[in-house]
């Protein structure tokens, strides 16, 4: 793996980087948010490890800027801020996983490997349609009834999964695994929050709802 390590604490950064090197991985270290942003936009990484509390540009702002630039590299927050609200903020900013300090490197390594294995959405080349809703994977664009709809990276990934499974019921667990790469329940309402945001953009401005709640089961995308 090629890993961008964004950590301002020298001891923690040295521990992570030396451990990655011992496992044969390549790393680049950034000690502040602005330096990390330049590296993230200028280089191709397998995965990024980002601290929340950074000088120059804090972790949340950094991840939002990376996602706004359409960089889909998996990101794991590594932070001492471990409250539920902190984890939710990190995931909603665009991170793919969240690990709380203190941590075991073996767990960090396993999570990074899982994130790096996930194929990026951009590698798919099909165009998805449900009724008058059109999603172009190659162009990373969404239209409904000819009207362009702007989605955040996580919303786009969520819609891709729903449309790929059109007319099927997908459970909350399936969405957590496919969209967030979580193989555990983080005990947050991150799925419900993103479904609500997606509905506001995809369904609310139009006459017909395409994203449906299947009571007691999950969600379905169909006309």
Backbone as numpy.savetxt, mean C-alpha at the origin, in Angstrom:
# Nx Ny Nz CAx CAy CAz Cx Cy Cz
17.15 -8.84 -2.51 16.31 -7.64 -2.51 17.19 -6.39 -2.51
16.65 -5.33 -3.06 17.28 -4.01 -2.97 16.39 -3.16 -2.08
16.89 -2.79 -0.92 16.07 -2.20 0.13 16.51 -0.77 0.41
15.55 0.15 0.46 15.80 1.51 0.92 15.44 1.56 2.40
16.43 1.85 3.23 16.23 1.94 4.67 16.21 3.41 5.07
15.06 3.88 5.55 14.91 5.29 5.93 14.80 5.34 7.45
15.90 5.68 8.10 15.97 5.64 9.56 17.00 6.66 10.03
16.60 7.56 10.93 17.52 8.60 11.39 18.34 8.17 12.61
17.92 7.13 13.31 18.70 6.64 14.45 19.84 5.78 13.93
21.08 6.24 14.19 22.25 5.58 13.61 22.39 4.13 14.05
22.11 3.85 15.32 22.27 2.49 15.83 21.26 1.54 15.18
20.00 1.98 15.09 18.97 1.15 14.46 19.27 0.94 12.98
19.67 2.01 12.30 19.98 1.91 10.87 21.13 0.95 10.63
22.17 1.03 11.48 23.32 0.13 11.32 22.92 -1.32 11.54
22.05 -1.56 12.52 21.57 -2.92 12.81 20.82 -3.49 11.61
19.91 -2.70 11.06 19.11 -3.17 9.92 19.99 -3.40 8.70
20.83 -2.42 8.39 21.64 -2.49 7.17 22.67 -3.63 7.24
23.31 -3.78 8.39 24.30 -4.86 8.53 23.62 -6.23 8.46
22.41 -6.33 9.01 21.68 -7.60 8.95 21.25 -7.91 7.52
20.80 -6.90 6.80 20.43 -7.10 5.39 21.64 -7.54 4.58
22.76 -6.88 4.81 23.98 -7.22 4.08 24.42 -8.64 4.37
24.29 -9.07 5.63 24.69 -10.43 6.01 23.84 -11.48 5.30
22.61 -11.10 4.93 21.72 -12.02 4.23 21.88 -11.94 2.71
22.79 -11.08 2.26 23.05 -10.99 0.83 22.21 -9.96 0.10
21.49 -9.12 0.82 20.67 -8.10 0.19 21.47 -6.82 -0.03
21.02 -6.02 -0.95 21.62 -4.71 -1.23 20.76 -3.65 -0.59
21.39 -2.65 0.03 20.61 -1.61 0.70 21.16 -0.23 0.38
20.28 0.75 0.56 20.67 2.16 0.54 20.06 2.80 1.77
20.83 3.60 2.47 20.35 4.21 3.71 20.13 5.70 3.52
18.99 6.19 4.00 18.69 7.62 4.02 18.36 8.00 5.45
18.99 9.07 5.95 18.83 9.46 7.35 17.78 10.53 7.56
17.21 11.06 6.48 16.14 12.05 6.63 15.14 11.90 5.49
13.96 12.50 5.69 12.87 12.31 4.74 13.13 12.86 3.36
13.76 14.02 3.28 14.02 14.63 1.97 15.01 13.80 1.16
16.06 13.34 1.81 17.02 12.47 1.13 16.34 11.19 0.65
15.45 10.65 1.50 14.74 9.42 1.16 13.83 9.61 -0.05
13.18 10.77 -0.13 12.28 11.04 -1.25 13.06 11.06 -2.57
14.20 11.73 -2.58 15.02 11.74 -3.79 15.43 10.33 -4.19
15.84 9.53 -3.22 16.26 8.15 -3.51 15.09 7.32 -4.03
13.92 7.46 -3.39 12.75 6.66 -3.76 12.28 6.96 -5.18
12.40 8.23 -5.58 11.93 8.62 -6.91 12.97 8.39 -7.99
14.24 8.27 -7.57 15.32 8.20 -8.54 15.84 6.78 -8.78
15.49 5.85 -7.88 16.04 4.50 -7.97 14.93 3.46 -7.88
15.26 2.24 -8.30 14.30 1.14 -8.28 14.62 0.22 -7.11
13.71 0.14 -6.14 13.91 -0.70 -4.96 12.89 -1.83 -4.95
13.25 -2.93 -4.29 12.31 -4.03 -4.11 11.30 -3.70 -3.03
11.76 -2.99 -2.00 10.92 -2.65 -0.86 11.58 -1.51 -0.09
10.79 -0.77 0.69 11.31 0.32 1.51 10.90 0.12 2.96
11.84 0.44 3.88 11.58 0.45 5.32 11.64 1.90 5.78
10.56 2.40 6.36 10.48 3.83 6.67 10.11 4.04 8.13
10.89 4.88 8.82 10.55 5.29 10.18 9.51 6.40 10.12
8.72 6.55 11.18 7.69 7.60 11.22 8.29 8.97 11.54
9.15 9.02 12.55 9.71 10.29 13.03 11.04 10.55 12.33
11.03 11.43 11.32 12.21 11.72 10.53 12.45 13.22 10.45
13.69 13.66 10.40 13.96 15.07 10.16 13.75 15.42 8.69
13.47 16.68 8.44 13.33 17.14 7.05 11.94 16.91 6.49
11.49 15.70 6.54 10.16 15.31 6.04 9.73 14.09 6.83
8.62 14.19 7.56 8.22 13.07 8.41 7.77 11.87 7.56
7.70 10.71 8.19 7.42 9.47 7.47 6.10 9.46 6.73
5.04 9.96 7.37 3.73 9.99 6.70 3.77 10.85 5.45
4.36 12.04 5.56 4.45 12.94 4.40 5.32 12.33 3.31
6.37 11.64 3.73 7.25 10.99 2.75 6.50 9.94 1.96
5.75 9.07 2.64 5.02 8.00 1.95 3.94 8.59 1.05
3.25 9.62 1.52 2.23 10.26 0.67 2.85 10.83 -0.59
4.02 11.45 -0.46 4.70 12.01 -1.63 5.14 10.92 -2.60
5.62 9.81 -2.06 6.03 8.69 -2.91 4.83 8.14 -3.68
3.71 7.96 -2.99 2.52 7.43 -3.67 1.94 8.44 -4.66
2.02 9.72 -4.34 1.52 10.75 -5.27 2.31 10.75 -6.56
3.58 10.34 -6.46 4.43 10.26 -7.65 4.23 8.94 -8.41
3.22 8.16 -8.01 2.87 6.90 -8.67 3.94 5.82 -8.51
4.74 5.93 -7.46 5.72 4.87 -7.15 5.02 3.82 -6.30
4.96 2.59 -6.80 4.20 1.53 -6.14 5.08 0.54 -5.35
6.35 0.88 -5.16 7.24 0.02 -4.39 6.64 -0.26 -3.01
6.58 -1.52 -2.57 6.03 -1.83 -1.24 6.78 -1.08 -0.14
6.04 -0.57 0.84 6.62 0.20 1.94 6.17 -0.39 3.27
7.13 -0.58 4.17 6.84 -1.03 5.52 7.24 0.06 6.50
6.29 0.50 7.33 6.61 1.44 8.40 7.22 0.67 9.56
8.35 1.17 10.07 9.00 0.61 11.25 9.09 1.73 12.27
8.27 1.65 13.32 8.13 2.81 14.20 7.83 2.40 15.64
8.26 3.26 16.56 7.90 3.07 17.97 6.48 3.52 18.25
5.87 4.21 17.29 4.48 4.65 17.43 3.56 3.48 17.09
3.08 2.80 18.12 2.39 1.54 17.88 0.92 1.51 18.23
0.33 2.66 18.54 -1.10 2.69 18.85 -1.91 2.37 17.59
-3.16 1.95 17.79 -4.01 1.59 16.65 -4.13 2.76 15.68
-4.36 3.96 16.19 -4.49 5.13 15.32 -3.21 5.38 14.53
-2.06 5.14 15.16 -0.79 5.32 14.47 -0.67 4.34 13.30
-1.05 3.08 13.54 -0.97 2.07 12.47 -1.94 2.40 11.35
-3.15 2.83 11.71 -4.14 3.20 10.70 -3.63 4.37 9.86
-3.07 5.38 10.52 -2.53 6.54 9.79 -1.45 6.10 8.81
-0.61 5.19 9.25 0.46 4.71 8.38 -0.05 3.97 7.16
-1.02 3.10 7.37 -1.59 2.33 6.26 -2.36 3.22 5.31
-3.08 4.17 5.86 -3.88 5.05 5.00 -3.02 6.06 4.25
-1.81 6.30 4.74 -0.89 7.17 4.02 -0.34 6.49 2.76
-0.45 5.15 2.74 0.00 4.42 1.56 0.97 3.29 1.84
1.28 3.06 3.12 2.19 1.95 3.45 1.49 0.61 3.28
2.28 -0.44 3.09 1.73 -1.77 2.88 1.74 -2.63 4.14
2.58 -2.26 5.11 2.69 -3.03 6.34 3.23 -2.11 7.42
3.11 -2.56 8.67 3.51 -1.71 9.81 4.06 -2.62 10.90
5.30 -2.37 11.29 5.95 -3.15 12.34 6.40 -2.21 13.45
6.09 -2.58 14.69 6.35 -1.70 15.83 7.69 -2.04 16.48
8.45 -1.00 16.82 9.69 -1.17 17.58 9.35 -1.36 19.06
10.16 -2.13 19.82 11.31 -2.92 19.37 10.87 -4.11 18.53
11.74 -4.59 17.68 11.36 -5.63 16.73 12.47 -6.68 16.63
12.11 -7.83 16.14 13.09 -8.88 15.83 13.41 -8.80 14.34
14.69 -8.84 13.99 15.04 -8.72 12.58 14.45 -9.87 11.77
14.31 -11.04 12.38 13.75 -12.18 11.65 12.34 -11.87 11.16
11.54 -11.18 11.99 10.19 -10.81 11.57 10.24 -9.73 10.50
11.10 -8.74 10.68 11.23 -7.69 9.66 11.63 -8.31 8.33
12.60 -9.22 8.34 13.06 -9.85 7.11 11.94 -10.64 6.44
11.15 -11.37 7.23 10.05 -12.17 6.67 9.00 -11.27 6.03
8.71 -10.16 6.68 7.70 -9.24 6.11 8.21 -8.58 4.84
9.46 -8.19 4.82 10.03 -7.57 3.62 10.04 -8.55 2.46
10.39 -9.79 2.74 10.41 -10.82 1.69 9.01 -11.03 1.11
8.00 -11.05 2.00 6.61 -11.22 1.53 6.18 -10.05 0.67
6.55 -8.83 1.07 6.18 -7.65 0.30 6.88 -7.64 -1.06
8.15 -8.01 -1.07 8.92 -7.98 -2.31 8.44 -9.03 -3.31
7.82 -10.11 -2.81 7.33 -11.18 -3.70 6.06 -10.76 -4.43
5.35 -9.80 -3.88 4.05 -9.44 -4.46 4.24 -8.78 -5.81
3.60 -9.28 -6.86 3.77 -8.67 -8.18 3.09 -7.31 -8.23
3.73 -6.30 -8.79 3.12 -4.98 -8.88 1.96 -4.96 -9.85
1.02 -4.09 -9.58 -0.17 -3.96 -10.43 0.22 -3.60 -11.86
1.30 -2.80 -12.02 1.64 -2.31 -13.35 2.01 -3.42 -14.32
2.40 -4.60 -13.79 2.83 -5.67 -14.69 1.64 -6.30 -15.42
0.44 -6.06 -14.95 -0.73 -6.61 -15.62 -1.08 -5.72 -16.81
-1.64 -6.30 -17.84 -1.84 -5.55 -19.08 -3.29 -5.58 -19.56
-4.20 -6.03 -18.73 -5.58 -6.13 -19.16 -6.36 -4.87 -18.80
-7.45 -4.68 -19.52 -8.38 -3.60 -19.22 -9.62 -4.22 -18.59
-10.05 -3.68 -17.48 -11.19 -4.23 -16.75 -12.41 -3.34 -16.94
-13.58 -3.97 -17.10 -14.82 -3.21 -17.25 -15.94 -3.87 -16.44
-16.73 -3.05 -15.79 -17.97 -3.48 -15.14 -19.00 -2.41 -15.45
-20.01 -2.78 -16.24 -21.01 -1.81 -16.70 -20.28 -0.67 -17.41
-20.49 0.58 -16.94 -19.85 1.73 -17.59 -18.55 2.15 -16.89
-18.06 1.29 -16.00 -16.82 1.56 -15.28 -15.66 0.89 -16.02
-14.63 1.66 -16.34 -13.48 1.15 -17.07 -12.20 1.44 -16.29
-11.35 0.42 -16.18 -10.06 0.57 -15.49 -8.96 0.07 -16.40
-7.98 0.92 -16.64 -6.84 0.58 -17.50 -5.62 0.38 -16.62
-5.16 -0.87 -16.51 -4.03 -1.19 -15.65 -2.73 -0.59 -16.16
-2.55 -0.58 -17.48 -1.31 -0.06 -18.05 -1.19 1.45 -17.86
-2.31 2.16 -18.04 -2.29 3.62 -17.90 -2.58 4.08 -16.48
-2.98 3.13 -15.62 -3.30 3.44 -14.22 -4.42 4.49 -14.17
-5.46 4.26 -14.99 -6.55 5.23 -15.09 -7.90 4.55 -14.87
-8.87 5.35 -14.41 -10.22 4.86 -14.16 -11.21 5.87 -14.75
-12.21 5.35 -15.44 -13.28 6.21 -15.98 -14.62 5.55 -15.72
-15.62 6.37 -15.49 -16.99 5.86 -15.44 -17.87 6.76 -16.27
-18.59 6.18 -17.19 -19.42 6.92 -18.14 -18.59 7.98 -18.84
-17.33 7.66 -19.10 -16.45 8.58 -19.80 -15.82 9.64 -18.92
-16.17 9.66 -17.64 -15.65 10.67 -16.72 -14.44 10.11 -15.98
-13.31 10.81 -16.04 -12.09 10.36 -15.36 -12.26 10.46 -13.85
-11.79 9.43 -13.14 -11.88 9.39 -11.68 -10.47 9.23 -11.11
-10.11 10.12 -10.21 -8.78 10.11 -9.62 -8.79 9.28 -8.33
-7.99 8.22 -8.29 -7.92 7.35 -7.13 -6.53 7.36 -6.52
-6.46 7.23 -5.20 -5.19 7.04 -4.54 -4.69 5.62 -4.82
-3.37 5.38 -4.70 -2.82 4.06 -5.04 -3.54 2.90 -4.38
-3.86 3.03 -3.08 -4.52 1.92 -2.38 -5.96 1.75 -2.88
-6.64 2.85 -3.17 -8.00 2.77 -3.71 -7.98 2.09 -5.07
-6.97 2.42 -5.88 -6.85 1.81 -7.20 -6.64 0.31 -7.07
-5.76 -0.10 -6.16 -5.49 -1.52 -5.97 -6.73 -2.26 -5.49
-7.48 -1.61 -4.62 -8.72 -2.20 -4.11 -9.73 -2.38 -5.23
-9.87 -1.36 -6.08 -10.82 -1.45 -7.19 -10.40 -2.52 -8.19
-9.10 -2.63 -8.43 -8.60 -3.68 -9.33 -9.06 -5.06 -8.84
-8.88 -5.31 -7.56 -9.24 -6.63 -7.02 -10.75 -6.87 -7.11
-11.53 -5.85 -6.78 -12.98 -5.99 -6.87 -13.42 -6.27 -8.30
-12.83 -5.55 -9.27 -13.23 -5.73 -10.67 -12.71 -7.04 -11.24
-11.54 -7.47 -10.78 -11.04 -8.77 -11.24 -11.92 -9.91 -10.74
-12.64 -9.66 -9.65 -13.55 -10.66 -9.09 -15.00 -10.22 -9.22
-15.30 -9.52 -10.31 -16.65 -9.02 -10.54 -17.67 -10.14 -10.47
-18.80 -9.83 -9.85 -19.92 -10.77 -9.66 -19.63 -11.85 -8.63
-18.47 -11.78 -7.97 -18.15 -12.70 -6.89 -18.14 -11.94 -5.57
-18.35 -12.66 -4.49 -18.26 -12.06 -3.16 -16.83 -12.22 -2.66
-16.22 -11.09 -2.29 -14.86 -11.13 -1.72 -14.97 -10.75 -0.24
-14.31 -11.50 0.61 -14.40 -11.26 2.04 -13.38 -10.21 2.48
-13.56 -9.73 3.71 -12.62 -8.77 4.30 -11.22 -9.38 4.37
-11.14 -10.66 4.72 -9.85 -11.34 4.80 -9.17 -11.41 3.43
-9.94 -11.69 2.40 -9.38 -11.74 1.05 -8.82 -10.38 0.64
-9.54 -9.31 0.99 -9.08 -7.97 0.65 -7.82 -7.61 1.43
-7.77 -7.96 2.71 -6.58 -7.67 3.51 -5.35 -8.36 2.92
-5.52 -9.59 2.46 -4.39 -10.34 1.91 -4.00 -9.82 0.52
-4.99 -9.54 -0.33 -4.70 -9.17 -1.72 -4.28 -7.72 -1.87
-4.87 -6.84 -1.09 -4.65 -5.40 -1.27 -3.60 -4.86 -0.30
-3.60 -5.39 0.93 -2.66 -4.91 1.95 -1.54 -5.91 2.25
-1.65 -7.11 1.69 -0.68 -8.18 1.94 -0.60 -8.53 3.42
-1.74 -8.40 4.11 -1.83 -8.79 5.51 -2.32 -10.23 5.59
-1.58 -11.08 6.27 -2.02 -12.45 6.50 -2.46 -12.61 7.95
-2.94 -11.50 8.50 -3.50 -11.46 9.85 -4.48 -10.29 9.87
-5.34 -10.27 10.86 -6.32 -9.20 10.98 -5.73 -8.09 11.85
-5.48 -6.88 11.30 -4.89 -5.81 12.09 -5.85 -5.17 13.10
-7.10 -5.66 13.12 -8.11 -5.17 14.06 -8.38 -3.67 13.88
-8.42 -3.24 12.63 -8.76 -1.86 12.32 -9.88 -1.87 11.27
-10.42 -0.70 10.99 -11.47 -0.59 9.97 -10.89 -0.11 8.64
-9.63 -0.48 8.36 -8.97 0.02 7.16 -9.72 -0.40 5.89
-10.26 -1.62 5.85 -11.01 -2.06 4.66 -12.28 -1.25 4.50
-13.03 -1.13 5.59 -14.31 -0.41 5.53 -14.10 1.06 5.14
-13.03 1.65 5.66 -12.74 3.05 5.33 -12.44 3.23 3.85
-11.64 2.34 3.29 -11.30 2.46 1.87 -12.47 2.11 0.96
-13.31 1.16 1.36 -14.52 0.86 0.58 -15.41 2.09 0.55
-15.57 2.76 1.69 -16.40 3.95 1.76 -15.86 5.06 0.84
-14.55 5.26 0.86 -13.95 6.29 0.00 -14.11 5.94 -1.47
-13.97 4.65 -1.77 -14.11 4.21 -3.16 -15.55 4.42 -3.64
-16.51 4.12 -2.79 -17.92 4.33 -3.16 -18.22 5.80 -3.43
-17.63 6.68 -2.63 -17.85 8.11 -2.82 -17.38 8.58 -4.18
-16.37 7.92 -4.72 -15.84 8.32 -6.02 -16.46 7.54 -7.18
-16.72 6.24 -6.95 -17.19 5.38 -8.04 -18.71 5.39 -8.18
-19.43 5.40 -7.05 -20.89 5.24 -7.08 -21.67 6.53 -6.83
-21.24 7.30 -5.85 -22.05 8.45 -5.40 -22.40 9.43 -6.51
-21.48 9.77 -7.43 -21.85 10.75 -8.48 -22.74 10.18 -9.58
-23.03 8.87 -9.53 -23.76 8.23 -10.63 -25.06 7.60 -10.13
-25.91 7.22 -11.06 -27.25 6.74 -10.73 -27.24 5.31 -10.20
-26.30 4.50 -10.67 -26.30 3.08 -10.33 -25.08 2.73 -9.47
-25.31 2.02 -8.37 -24.22 1.54 -7.52 -23.60 0.29 -8.13
-22.28 0.23 -8.10 -21.56 -0.94 -8.61 -20.84 -1.71 -7.50
-20.58 -1.06 -6.37 -19.91 -1.71 -5.25 -20.94 -2.00 -4.17
-21.16 -3.26 -3.87 -22.25 -3.67 -2.99 -21.71 -4.39 -1.76
-22.36 -4.18 -0.63 -22.07 -4.92 0.58 -22.95 -6.16 0.63
-22.33 -7.30 0.84 -23.08 -8.55 0.99 -23.09 -8.86 2.48
-24.22 -8.61 3.13 -24.30 -8.68 4.58 -23.77 -10.00 5.12
-22.85 -9.91 6.06 -22.31 -11.09 6.71 -21.29 -11.85 5.88
-20.98 -11.34 4.67 -20.06 -12.08 3.81 -18.89 -11.21 3.32
-19.20 -10.04 2.77 -18.13 -9.20 2.25 -18.64 -8.19 1.25
-17.99 -8.12 0.10 -18.33 -7.10 -0.91 -18.35 -7.73 -2.30
-19.08 -7.07 -3.20 -19.15 -7.55 -4.57 -19.25 -6.36 -5.52
-18.61 -6.47 -6.66 -18.66 -5.42 -7.68 -19.44 -5.95 -8.87
-20.60 -5.36 -9.11 -21.42 -5.79 -10.25 -22.48 -4.72 -10.54
-23.05 -4.81 -11.75 -24.09 -3.86 -12.15 -25.40 -4.21 -11.47
